[in-house]
XYZ file of C-alpha atoms in Angstrom:
717
model
C 60.049 77.422 136.452
C 61.609 79.898 137.899
C 61.875 83.261 136.635
C 64.102 86.085 136.880
C 64.310 88.325 139.818
C 63.321 85.522 142.064
C 65.249 82.359 143.599
C 68.650 84.128 143.017
C 71.962 82.361 143.819
C 73.910 84.211 146.426
C 77.043 86.662 145.082
C 79.072 86.238 148.328
C 81.965 87.807 146.448
C 84.035 84.146 145.399
C 85.108 83.071 141.645
C 82.789 80.057 142.148
C 80.263 81.646 143.290
C 80.116 83.946 140.314
C 80.800 81.143 137.733
C 77.757 79.279 139.105
C 75.677 82.746 139.130
C 76.939 82.690 135.389
C 75.883 79.058 134.675
C 72.521 79.335 136.372
C 71.567 82.457 134.233
C 72.641 80.602 130.605
C 70.494 77.716 131.999
C 67.122 79.753 132.526
C 67.841 81.696 129.780
C 67.694 78.774 127.995
C 64.321 77.623 129.956
C 62.883 80.903 128.668
C 63.565 80.010 124.741
C 62.668 76.680 125.251
C 59.493 77.770 126.737
C 59.343 80.453 124.260
C 59.044 77.669 121.565
C 62.345 76.623 120.281
C 65.801 75.363 121.805
C 66.740 78.366 118.964
C 65.230 81.084 118.552
C 66.274 83.377 115.522
C 65.392 87.051 114.272
C 65.931 87.616 110.888
C 67.590 91.164 109.523
C 66.953 92.546 105.962
C 68.749 95.203 104.111
C 66.380 95.670 101.042
C 68.854 98.319 100.049
C 72.347 97.353 97.626
C 74.298 99.174 99.841
C 76.274 97.540 103.222
C 75.591 98.791 106.258
C 76.313 98.963 110.281
C 73.804 100.474 112.350
C 71.285 100.048 115.237
C 67.790 97.972 114.809
C 65.411 96.508 116.586
C 62.650 93.593 116.399
C 59.650 92.866 118.809
C 60.736 89.569 120.506
C 57.171 87.421 121.800
C 57.864 85.136 125.380
C 55.019 82.859 126.291
C 52.822 83.852 129.472
C 54.992 83.580 132.928
C 58.376 83.199 131.440
C 60.272 86.435 132.078
C 59.193 88.713 134.792
C 60.811 92.070 133.524
C 63.993 91.810 131.143
C 64.966 88.894 129.422
C 68.282 87.719 130.182
C 69.241 87.165 126.522
C 71.339 88.780 123.057
C 71.628 88.451 119.345
C 74.294 86.939 118.969
C 77.611 88.358 118.888
C 75.698 92.095 119.034
C 75.265 94.576 121.505
C 71.482 94.128 122.674
C 69.234 96.257 124.858
C 65.752 95.348 125.892
C 63.008 97.485 126.426
C 58.927 96.403 127.652
C 56.812 96.982 124.972
C 52.655 96.797 125.111
C 50.224 95.100 127.155
C 51.459 92.326 129.435
C 50.353 88.599 130.568
C 47.867 88.789 133.287
C 50.035 87.120 135.536
C 53.013 90.349 135.007
C 55.083 88.643 133.037
C 56.238 90.039 129.458
C 54.387 89.630 126.874
C 56.823 90.664 124.374
C 59.376 93.100 124.454
C 61.590 95.356 121.924
C 64.699 93.954 121.060
C 67.688 96.576 120.513
C 71.212 95.371 118.691
C 73.994 96.505 116.911
C 74.397 94.736 113.458
C 76.332 94.612 109.949
C 74.661 93.924 106.711
C 75.681 93.422 103.488
C 73.540 94.664 100.298
C 70.691 93.177 99.120
C 71.213 90.285 101.936
C 68.882 88.339 104.740
C 70.952 87.774 107.696
C 69.608 85.150 110.468
C 70.769 85.943 114.118
C 70.271 83.540 117.325
C 69.191 84.541 120.086
C 72.042 83.772 123.133
C 72.280 83.625 126.723
C 73.357 85.935 128.608
C 74.304 90.069 128.054
C 76.890 89.718 125.222
C 78.911 92.700 124.013
C 79.401 96.108 125.223
C 77.696 98.667 123.575
C 80.376 100.203 121.575
C 79.337 103.931 122.854
C 76.457 105.411 125.208
C 76.159 108.792 124.398
C 72.713 110.252 122.600
C 74.069 113.169 120.181
C 72.905 113.666 116.541
C 74.588 116.898 115.005
C 73.280 119.949 115.278
C 70.205 120.536 113.576
C 66.674 122.056 112.907
C 63.398 120.737 112.244
C 60.675 123.625 110.692
C 57.185 123.341 109.366
C 55.901 125.919 106.855
C 51.980 126.750 105.894
C 51.318 128.510 102.897
C 47.716 129.927 103.622
C 45.846 132.672 102.031
C 49.462 134.124 101.195
C 50.295 134.236 104.281
C 53.188 131.965 105.771
C 53.218 129.947 109.577
C 55.874 128.899 111.111
C 56.719 125.924 113.450
C 59.803 124.890 115.232
C 59.406 121.352 116.255
C 60.434 120.829 120.248
C 60.517 117.851 122.487
C 57.167 117.074 124.055
C 56.749 113.552 125.105
C 59.361 110.695 126.017
C 58.424 107.880 124.451
C 60.628 105.485 125.505
C 64.288 105.359 126.997
C 66.878 102.578 127.520
C 70.733 102.054 127.090
C 70.586 101.806 123.061
C 68.036 104.118 121.873
C 65.529 106.923 123.015
C 62.382 107.986 121.394
C 61.321 111.648 121.875
C 58.097 113.123 120.532
C 58.657 116.269 119.371
C 55.642 118.580 118.718
C 54.483 122.231 117.771
C 51.740 124.411 116.828
C 52.434 125.806 113.250
C 51.902 129.505 113.888
C 48.522 130.153 114.245
C 46.878 127.997 110.956
C 45.186 125.567 113.424
C 47.739 122.964 112.459
C 49.439 120.937 114.845
C 52.786 118.590 114.135
C 53.694 115.681 116.108
C 57.021 114.042 115.187
C 58.380 110.691 116.965
C 62.394 111.043 116.770
C 64.345 107.548 117.168
C 68.193 108.379 118.519
C 70.297 105.741 118.875
C 73.965 105.337 121.355
C 76.542 106.343 119.216
C 74.717 107.151 115.992
C 74.411 110.345 114.125
C 71.564 108.873 112.055
C 68.219 108.293 113.325
C 64.447 107.836 111.990
C 61.889 110.543 111.713
C 58.095 110.129 111.873
C 56.228 112.786 110.701
C 52.544 113.892 111.746
C 50.831 116.721 109.926
C 47.156 117.476 110.759
C 44.511 120.559 111.385
C 42.758 120.824 114.556
C 42.156 123.919 115.742
C 40.100 124.493 119.272
C 40.602 127.844 119.258
C 38.640 128.551 116.287
C 35.066 127.665 115.255
C 36.263 126.293 111.424
C 35.907 123.324 110.194
C 38.916 122.916 107.572
C 42.035 124.404 105.989
C 42.832 125.426 102.866
C 46.690 125.244 102.366
C 48.773 126.491 99.090
C 52.156 124.467 100.576
C 52.724 123.168 103.151
C 56.861 122.271 103.698
C 59.223 120.388 105.548
C 62.447 122.148 106.721
C 65.970 120.642 107.194
C 69.179 122.463 108.472
C 71.646 120.179 109.618
C 70.485 116.828 108.953
C 68.670 115.602 105.456
C 65.421 114.298 106.241
C 64.819 111.044 103.570
C 60.956 110.019 103.411
C 60.283 106.623 102.533
C 57.272 105.963 100.269
C 57.737 109.648 98.958
C 56.659 109.212 95.417
C 53.503 107.062 96.127
C 53.102 109.983 98.976
C 53.387 113.058 96.615
C 56.108 114.385 98.914
C 58.599 116.727 96.495
C 62.275 116.714 98.124
C 65.568 118.950 97.500
C 68.439 119.002 98.865
C 69.207 122.429 100.100
C 72.912 124.335 101.244
C 72.037 123.403 104.994
C 69.702 120.241 104.735
C 66.476 119.479 102.259
C 62.940 120.774 101.564
C 60.232 118.729 100.908
C 56.883 119.556 100.294
C 53.824 117.348 101.690
C 50.819 119.618 100.298
C 50.273 121.765 97.613
C 46.467 123.278 97.043
C 45.252 120.464 99.661
C 42.419 121.356 101.910
C 42.216 119.208 104.788
C 39.202 119.238 107.470
C 38.951 119.273 110.871
C 41.259 116.518 112.509
C 42.685 115.183 109.126
C 45.795 115.297 108.029
C 48.929 113.513 107.000
C 51.643 110.520 108.156
C 55.497 110.356 106.878
C 58.436 108.814 107.775
C 62.455 108.952 106.846
C 65.804 108.667 108.172
C 67.222 112.426 109.620
C 71.319 111.521 108.135
C 74.250 113.481 108.226
C 75.932 115.280 104.969
C 78.122 111.943 103.534
C 82.129 112.068 103.942
C 83.133 111.008 100.891
C 86.399 109.977 102.520
C 88.179 106.828 100.668
C 89.083 104.524 103.789
C 87.038 101.558 104.640
C 85.265 103.674 107.586
C 84.139 106.389 106.344
C 82.801 104.287 102.838
C 81.099 101.852 105.329
C 79.827 105.166 107.050
C 78.621 106.552 103.526
C 77.570 103.100 102.836
C 75.398 102.993 105.780
C 73.628 106.186 105.364
C 73.445 105.722 102.120
C 70.972 102.660 102.733
C 69.035 104.391 105.619
C 68.006 106.967 103.483
C 66.379 103.740 100.951
C 64.819 101.508 103.596
C 65.605 100.296 107.556
C 66.894 97.393 108.390
C 63.731 95.990 108.914
C 63.866 93.336 111.262
C 60.715 90.427 112.553
C 60.761 86.756 114.648
C 58.967 83.641 114.006
C 55.535 84.089 117.072
C 53.654 80.855 116.357
C 54.740 78.955 120.143
C 54.964 82.127 122.261
C 50.654 82.792 122.200
C 51.589 86.325 121.921
C 50.079 87.202 118.222
C 46.808 88.332 118.864
C 44.182 88.400 121.010
C 44.087 84.477 120.810
C 47.639 84.460 120.148
C 47.203 82.444 116.923
C 49.427 82.668 113.806
C 47.618 81.099 110.307
C 49.772 78.793 108.725
C 51.081 79.594 104.929
C 48.602 78.122 102.540
C 49.100 75.049 100.732
C 50.592 76.476 97.775
C 53.920 77.630 100.334
C 54.442 74.570 101.358
C 58.110 75.055 102.937
C 60.116 78.096 104.015
C 61.757 78.626 100.276
C 58.353 78.811 98.769
C 57.183 81.443 101.365
C 60.920 83.397 100.913
C 60.325 82.995 97.241
C 57.001 84.743 97.802
C 58.138 87.369 100.537
C 60.222 88.210 97.349
C 58.009 88.419 94.339
C 55.659 90.079 96.675
C 58.196 93.188 97.675
C 59.414 93.614 94.257
C 55.947 93.722 92.657
C 54.783 96.738 95.701
C 58.012 98.674 94.348
C 56.680 98.538 90.969
C 53.737 99.981 91.947
C 55.517 102.850 94.412
C 56.655 103.573 91.218
C 53.859 103.458 88.770
C 50.841 104.239 90.788
C 49.561 108.193 90.513
C 51.301 110.248 93.510
C 48.685 111.336 95.920
C 49.943 112.573 99.475
C 45.627 111.448 100.637
C 46.023 107.657 99.187
C 43.306 105.137 100.013
C 45.240 102.260 101.696
C 46.039 99.461 100.298
C 45.904 97.126 103.085
C 43.845 97.989 106.295
C 40.252 100.043 106.089
C 39.084 101.189 103.213
C 38.796 105.362 102.974
C 35.006 104.895 103.649
C 34.927 102.274 106.174
C 30.959 102.173 106.027
C 31.069 101.050 102.640
C 29.544 97.551 101.662
C 31.547 94.616 100.657
C 34.614 93.624 102.119
C 37.602 95.303 103.004
C 41.306 93.649 103.267
C 41.276 94.416 107.437
C 37.712 92.596 107.825
C 39.572 89.358 109.751
C 41.780 88.827 113.139
C 44.547 89.159 112.124
C 47.356 90.923 109.567
C 50.888 90.862 108.999
C 50.680 87.450 109.184
C 53.208 86.103 106.696
C 55.638 88.261 108.618
C 55.149 86.283 111.983
C 54.757 82.977 110.676
C 58.349 82.777 108.594
C 59.801 85.719 110.577
C 60.733 87.286 107.159
C 60.035 91.129 107.407
C 59.890 92.718 103.397
C 56.174 92.434 103.899
C 56.647 94.824 106.698
C 58.075 98.003 104.077
C 54.990 97.605 102.284
C 52.059 97.754 105.155
C 54.008 100.572 106.866
C 52.578 102.464 103.400
C 48.894 101.855 104.100
C 49.506 102.051 108.244
C 50.799 105.855 107.733
C 47.776 106.411 105.335
C 45.436 106.163 108.743
C 46.647 109.863 109.255
C 44.633 111.178 106.366
C 41.265 110.181 108.816
C 39.583 113.080 110.234
C 39.919 111.738 113.734
C 42.902 113.320 115.147
C 42.464 116.012 117.719
C 44.679 118.374 119.925
C 44.602 120.621 122.334
C 46.056 124.154 121.747
C 49.277 122.958 123.479
C 49.596 120.824 120.693
C 49.183 117.857 122.877
C 46.598 114.549 122.144
C 43.385 115.041 123.475
C 42.637 112.744 126.137
C 39.225 111.495 126.989
C 39.532 111.491 130.239
C 40.288 115.330 130.224
C 36.881 116.257 128.029
C 34.467 113.820 129.955
C 31.618 115.395 128.208
C 32.946 114.718 124.717
C 31.365 111.786 122.964
C 32.385 110.106 119.769
C 30.525 108.406 116.870
C 32.411 107.779 113.418
C 35.544 108.628 114.905
C 34.031 111.727 115.145
C 32.624 114.530 117.741
C 28.746 113.045 117.756
C 26.794 114.339 115.827
C 23.614 115.589 118.303
C 24.540 118.293 120.255
C 23.112 117.165 123.476
C 25.158 113.875 123.142
C 28.449 115.032 122.878
C 28.203 118.934 125.190
C 31.950 119.288 124.540
C 32.857 119.565 120.881
C 36.248 120.365 121.064
C 35.939 124.318 120.506
C 33.568 123.422 117.690
C 30.321 124.273 116.365
C 26.942 122.796 116.647
C 25.081 121.442 114.294
C 28.904 120.903 112.940
C 28.852 122.024 109.219
C 29.424 120.162 106.143
C 33.478 120.458 105.665
C 36.125 118.714 103.320
C 37.525 115.352 104.252
C 38.570 113.988 100.388
C 36.619 111.000 100.318
C 38.186 109.696 104.287
C 35.926 109.307 106.551
C 35.634 107.799 110.480
C 35.799 104.277 111.363
C 32.216 103.130 112.432
C 30.636 100.925 114.813
C 29.866 98.097 111.965
C 33.251 97.980 110.232
C 36.079 98.871 113.136
C 38.789 97.186 112.144
C 42.614 97.779 112.932
C 44.547 94.912 112.204
C 47.007 95.354 109.953
C 47.862 98.338 111.831
C 47.077 96.379 115.705
C 49.500 93.785 114.166
C 52.484 96.363 112.297
C 52.632 98.277 115.823
C 52.859 95.289 117.624
C 55.591 93.286 115.345
C 58.012 96.861 114.936
C 57.077 99.198 118.053
C 57.051 101.806 114.906
C 56.069 104.940 116.643
C 54.589 106.757 114.125
C 52.276 103.409 114.563
C 52.433 103.382 117.913
C 51.115 107.425 118.649
C 48.392 106.506 115.663
C 47.293 103.757 118.053
C 47.273 105.740 121.051
C 45.133 108.112 119.310
C 42.252 105.075 118.552
C 42.226 104.164 121.423
C 41.081 107.493 122.661
C 38.085 107.942 120.144
C 37.267 104.066 121.332
C 37.224 105.123 125.473
C 35.092 108.467 123.933
C 32.800 106.348 122.328
C 31.989 103.214 123.846
C 30.236 105.143 126.943
C 28.753 103.648 130.196
C 26.546 106.774 131.004
C 23.352 105.033 130.938
C 21.475 108.255 128.748
C 23.544 107.659 126.275
C 22.810 105.241 122.940
C 26.157 105.088 122.891
C 26.117 102.822 126.068
C 24.287 100.404 124.151
C 26.168 97.802 122.443
C 24.452 98.625 118.487
C 24.351 95.754 116.534
C 25.969 92.441 116.834
C 28.173 93.060 114.116
C 29.245 96.642 115.771
C 29.468 94.842 119.228
C 32.272 92.568 118.212
C 33.978 94.094 116.146
C 34.968 97.194 118.569
C 35.583 94.423 120.694
C 38.384 93.020 118.321
C 39.850 96.315 117.570
C 40.499 97.090 121.573
C 41.760 93.952 122.225
C 44.450 95.439 119.296
C 44.433 98.729 120.730
C 45.622 97.043 124.566
C 48.189 94.740 122.985
C 49.828 97.200 121.571
C 49.403 100.518 124.545
C 48.675 98.224 127.638
C 46.488 101.603 128.068
C 44.933 100.504 131.844
C 42.361 102.226 131.453
C 41.319 100.903 128.305
C 41.159 97.202 129.252
C 38.964 98.889 132.774
C 36.798 100.559 129.393
C 36.441 96.541 127.623
C 35.746 95.161 130.883
C 32.960 97.636 132.197
C 31.388 97.352 128.354
C 31.209 93.543 128.200
C 29.425 93.663 131.650
C 27.114 96.512 131.549
C 26.491 96.935 127.464
C 27.312 93.477 125.876
C 25.531 90.987 128.707
C 23.107 93.245 130.470
C 21.539 93.770 126.385
C 21.898 89.642 125.402
C 18.714 89.193 123.630
C 18.821 85.718 124.313
C 20.282 86.415 128.161
C 17.039 84.709 129.892
C 15.845 82.052 127.410
C 17.012 78.378 128.700
C 19.914 76.373 127.175
C 19.183 74.080 124.454
C 17.062 77.534 122.426
C 18.614 80.047 120.119
C 19.964 82.472 122.067
C 21.240 85.180 119.640
C 22.802 88.416 120.713
C 20.403 90.593 119.209
C 17.230 90.447 117.954
C 16.131 93.520 115.982
C 12.820 94.707 114.300
C 11.239 94.565 110.781
C 13.914 94.150 108.041
C 12.439 94.634 104.455
C 15.556 94.211 102.893
C 16.097 90.587 104.088
C 12.531 89.582 104.621
C 10.211 91.347 102.874
C 7.123 89.987 103.407
C 7.880 89.376 106.942
C 6.547 92.094 109.519
C 7.894 90.499 113.145
C 11.254 90.272 114.245
C 14.696 88.830 113.054
C 18.481 88.389 113.644
C 21.369 88.281 111.282
C 23.679 84.997 111.994
C 26.493 85.919 110.219
C 26.449 89.450 112.022
C 26.714 87.084 115.152
C 29.578 85.219 114.418
C 31.527 88.669 114.442
C 29.963 89.001 118.059
C 31.417 85.626 118.845
C 34.855 86.212 117.523
C 35.159 89.545 119.056
C 33.581 88.838 122.705
C 36.264 85.396 122.519
C 38.757 87.350 121.522
C 38.428 89.482 124.655
C 38.105 86.499 127.053
C 41.112 84.982 126.065
C 43.089 88.435 126.283
C 42.120 89.228 129.906
C 41.272 85.364 130.721
C 38.073 86.880 132.263
C 36.956 84.445 134.345
C 33.335 85.465 135.354
C 30.701 83.216 134.552
C 28.283 85.370 132.970
C 30.199 85.857 129.742
C 31.661 82.619 129.575
C 27.796 81.915 129.611
C 26.867 84.417 126.755
C 29.939 83.471 124.667
C 29.248 79.730 124.607
C 25.332 80.289 124.276
C 26.292 82.533 121.060
C 28.678 80.242 119.513
C 26.671 77.233 120.091
C 23.900 78.602 118.580
C 24.999 79.462 115.351
C 26.476 75.781 115.447
C 23.574 74.263 116.177
C 21.254 75.891 113.621
C 23.096 79.186 110.925
C 25.295 76.141 109.020
C 25.017 74.133 106.229
C 27.320 72.166 103.691
C 27.592 74.037 100.350
C 29.103 72.608 97.238
C 30.076 75.917 95.998
C 31.244 77.829 99.316
C 32.174 74.480 101.185
C 30.124 75.237 104.257
C 27.702 78.042 104.738
C 26.575 80.728 107.235
C 22.684 82.242 107.297
C 22.414 85.552 106.311
C 18.795 86.434 108.140
C 16.795 84.235 110.071
C 13.301 84.755 111.051
C 13.039 85.077 114.902
C 10.626 82.249 116.250
C 11.046 83.111 119.765
C 13.448 80.592 120.829
C 13.007 78.173 118.595
C 14.951 76.772 116.192
C 14.082 76.270 112.334
C 12.633 72.530 111.081
C 14.074 71.502 108.097
C 11.456 72.572 106.207
C 11.616 75.836 107.260
C 15.556 76.234 106.717
C 14.969 76.189 102.938
C 11.808 78.273 102.742
C 13.394 81.819 101.617
C 10.448 83.371 103.663
C 12.168 82.205 107.031
C 16.225 81.913 105.974
C 18.063 84.016 104.017
C 21.471 82.068 102.115
C 23.928 84.301 101.295
C 24.446 84.487 97.484
C 28.818 84.866 98.718
C 31.093 82.824 100.533
C 29.891 84.216 104.219
C 31.854 81.420 105.751
C 34.747 82.433 105.987
C 34.096 85.674 107.719
C 32.241 82.905 110.219
C 35.066 80.480 110.534
C 36.509 82.125 113.741
C 32.818 81.316 115.604
C 33.723 77.650 114.408
C 36.430 77.387 116.426
C 34.781 79.069 119.471
C 32.124 76.685 119.666
C 34.627 73.686 118.815
C 35.524 74.740 121.986
C 32.597 75.172 124.004
C 31.436 71.788 122.603
C 34.501 70.085 123.295
C 34.328 71.628 127.075
C 30.967 70.141 127.342
C 31.702 66.454 126.907
C 29.352 67.519 123.375
C 32.031 65.407 121.481
C 29.874 64.955 118.194
C 28.534 68.899 117.831
C 32.585 69.540 117.957
C 32.816 67.689 114.912
C 30.596 69.166 112.807
C 32.277 72.517 113.922
C 35.397 70.495 112.706
C 33.736 68.719 109.944
C 32.406 72.751 107.913
C 36.436 73.794 109.134
C 37.663 70.722 106.720
C 34.699 72.330 104.131
C 35.991 75.988 104.217
C 39.886 75.124 103.932
C 38.916 72.968 101.037
C 38.082 75.611 99.091
C 40.681 77.676 98.959
C 42.205 79.423 96.204
C 45.589 80.209 95.279
C 45.190 83.738 93.790
C 48.548 85.006 92.833
C 50.694 83.286 95.083
C 50.612 84.818 98.333
C 48.433 84.367 101.386
C 44.691 84.793 100.452
C 41.918 86.436 102.417
C 41.433 83.036 104.015
C 44.485 83.151 106.393
C 43.549 86.684 108.129
C 40.159 84.900 109.089
C 41.977 82.054 110.743
C 43.456 83.797 113.476
C 41.192 82.269 115.660
C 42.158 79.782 118.032
C 41.198 78.489 121.803
C 41.984 75.097 122.551
C 45.148 74.986 121.177
C 46.112 78.291 122.678
C 45.389 77.109 126.241
C 47.071 73.733 126.068
C 50.704 75.612 124.956
C 50.286 77.918 128.208
C 49.367 74.490 130.748
């Protein structure tokens, strides 16, 4: 297939040549659509407010590998359209996804489907960027003193003919507070979007927390209308010149802790009677309540997540109409929750890792994907709900800034080592303390903790950022990327350079794939590969055992919790399933052809499939929790029934590990072991049969159904 930018027809200036060039481009665009999955792709736009609106919006559109080199020659039908590359590219340099900015009109409470057509589309109505004059200021009252900070441009995050995203930053006097606010401005549009992050990060002083009497955001010239204001306890009032918002009152923030908010930045209503003035005012009213959410389907592109697989809707949602009804019901339930839940600026996330990720038990983020309802059918309303939880990630005490209010970069602090999302507790491990004392004193975090290795997950935030290109979410993902670089070290003398327990090695690598998909950070990609070889492969317990033996990733010492009467070594199959998934995600994303890594992933997956699964009447299929280590020898049938040798879980850990079954099935098929592949397929069927309709929405199974290997490879061939 020809790619854009290659084999172009010459333009000799004649009408036939121009016509030929136009026809060729249209044909190429159609081919791109077919390659991406369908003969005609659509963008779904949803106005969740009662007001008709005319404005710019955007959606991230995925593309199959090798189909678009730079920018797609496509447009949203009858809409001025501008494209912007976004996130990681395929390893051949082609676009994996791009932001599609388009100008459209949608009536109140309407959902419309707009087709993508070939060509550039209508001209932009206006190409000037000019919000009305305004001033944005944060005021903090601390110990009876007022500290002021005026937001100023710090970084250009995105720029094209349709929109500019500028990150505003400032210090709030000498309070130790720093503001990070992405401002989105559209061409020819007098209203925009403003994300607002305020964090306590003070490298100039040793203090670990700040007691805030009141934190206020003040606007002049424009008004700011925050979304999710009630559950986030934002108290907003109009003023003579703009708006005033109390963000926090009598709250102590710990080091690195803060809040993220987002809303529309709007001029005053005109109050005019003519049609143009009324549409303008209605657009502003709509923007004050919700953005014009847009989405598209990702199934056939192979671009969603590391594996490129979008889980199908559950069987109780058999057709598009049932999915739409369920999505509308889910959105109504979220709106009701927003109106009735107790306001709390430091509210825990509903979707995502828990406030304390290291807590025992299941969490909403423990799968391979998030936002699969949007990616599967392109219905946008669920994004409104997910956005709330993504913003609350700002409450984790893991945000570090320099004196000049720019984010801390790991490359500028080579002595900085992170553990559980914060500077490592050991003074000799992290010699760079970012200006804080060692040993570290106790400090307030309001029940929030950073992500530890064993529970590091970013599926919802990563998928939300990938589907929306939300500037606030992108900044949060960039911050987490720096934490990964500082935590996943390579220095031989540091314990942080070792992989840790099995699930830690897998979950950190899966999280890294989402970070790379959103940021496209080259340093991160290099670190991922180095960790796979220098840390994971180098410390693989079963590396030197021959084929056919039990070859686990991590054989550990005596564990009295699982085998109180056993004094020898053991290993954890369910944890190893997370290792398989994370390592396979790396291979799927990067297409790394190193035979050592392929050998390791295949061996880990096949070990689990051969010896660690069994059928179970209650759970369908069951994955062993722990096994006594026998030096590489498999368990006999009698030993599998011996509680002193094998611990089978009392809950359905099989769903957690079913991604490893897909990896094992692929390995078995490549090796021609059809009976073993059939065994994996059987376990997968049994797990699927045990799905339970719990409320008519997507169930936990779908979040763990994000792994496919063979199907994805076939789609790209």
